[in-house]
Amino acid sequence: MIRAQGGLCIICLRAPAVHVDHCHKTGRVRGVLCFNCNTGIGLLKERPDRIRRAIRYLEGTRGSQHS
Ligand SMILES: [Zn+2]
């Protein structure tokens, strides 16, 4: 799986993939992440609704800074 990702984290595509991320409900391997990205989604409780709000927040902030 790490080779399929080119050895890089599947989220940031920059850092080396070092952490195998499992779905905590099913135990399925979701992908291999770098330390920071794994920590980041963990801090957002792996909740897609929260992560989507974080994305909107970041994009909204960035948009207002450039307009
Ligand atoms: Zn990463």
mmCIF file with all atom_site columns, C-alpha atoms and ligand atoms in Angstrom, residues 8-16 33-38, ligand 1:
data_model
loop_
_atom_site.group_PDB
_atom_site.id
_atom_site.type_symbol
_atom_site.label_atom_id
_atom_site.label_alt_id
_atom_site.label_comp_id
_atom_site.label_asym_id
_atom_site.label_entity_id
_atom_site.label_seq_id
_atom_site.pdbx_PDB_ins_code
_atom_site.Cartn_x
_atom_site.Cartn_y
_atom_site.Cartn_z
_atom_site.occupancy
_atom_site.B_iso_or_equiv
_atom_site.pdbx_formal_charge
_atom_site.auth_seq_id
_atom_site.auth_comp_id
_atom_site.auth_asym_id
_atom_site.auth_atom_id
_atom_site.pdbx_PDB_model_num
ATOM   1  C  CA . LEU A 1 8  ? 4.103  9.414  0.516  1.00 0.00 ? 8  LEU A CA 1
ATOM   2  C  CA . CYS A 1 9  ? 1.311  10.296 2.883  1.00 0.00 ? 9  CYS A CA 1
ATOM   3  C  CA . ILE A 1 10 ? -2.068 10.008 1.134  1.00 0.00 ? 10 ILE A CA 1
ATOM   4  C  CA . ILE A 1 11 ? -3.314 13.306 2.622  1.00 0.00 ? 11 ILE A CA 1
ATOM   5  C  CA . CYS A 1 12 ? -0.479 15.817 2.238  1.00 0.00 ? 12 CYS A CA 1
ATOM   6  C  CA . LEU A 1 13 ? 1.373  13.966 -0.565 1.00 0.00 ? 13 LEU A CA 1
ATOM   7  C  CA . ARG A 1 14 ? 4.633  15.363 0.799  1.00 0.00 ? 14 ARG A CA 1
ATOM   8  C  CA . ALA A 1 15 ? 5.795  13.591 3.910  1.00 0.00 ? 15 ALA A CA 1
ATOM   9  C  CA . PRO A 1 16 ? 6.865  9.955  4.048  1.00 0.00 ? 16 PRO A CA 1
ATOM   10 C  CA . LEU A 1 33 ? -0.312 8.647  6.509  1.00 0.00 ? 33 LEU A CA 1
ATOM   11 C  CA . CYS A 1 34 ? 2.530  10.740 7.792  1.00 0.00 ? 34 CYS A CA 1
ATOM   12 C  CA . PHE A 1 35 ? 2.717  11.489 11.480 1.00 0.00 ? 35 PHE A CA 1
ATOM   13 C  CA . ASN A 1 36 ? 1.283  15.008 11.196 1.00 0.00 ? 36 ASN A CA 1
ATOM   14 C  CA . CYS A 1 37 ? -1.724 14.088 9.074  1.00 0.00 ? 37 CYS A CA 1
ATOM   15 C  CA . ASN A 1 38 ? -2.546 11.133 11.260 1.00 0.00 ? 38 ASN A CA 1
HETATM 16 ZN ZN . ZN  B 2 .  ? 0.675  13.813 5.554  1.00 0.00 ? 1  ZN  B ZN 1
#
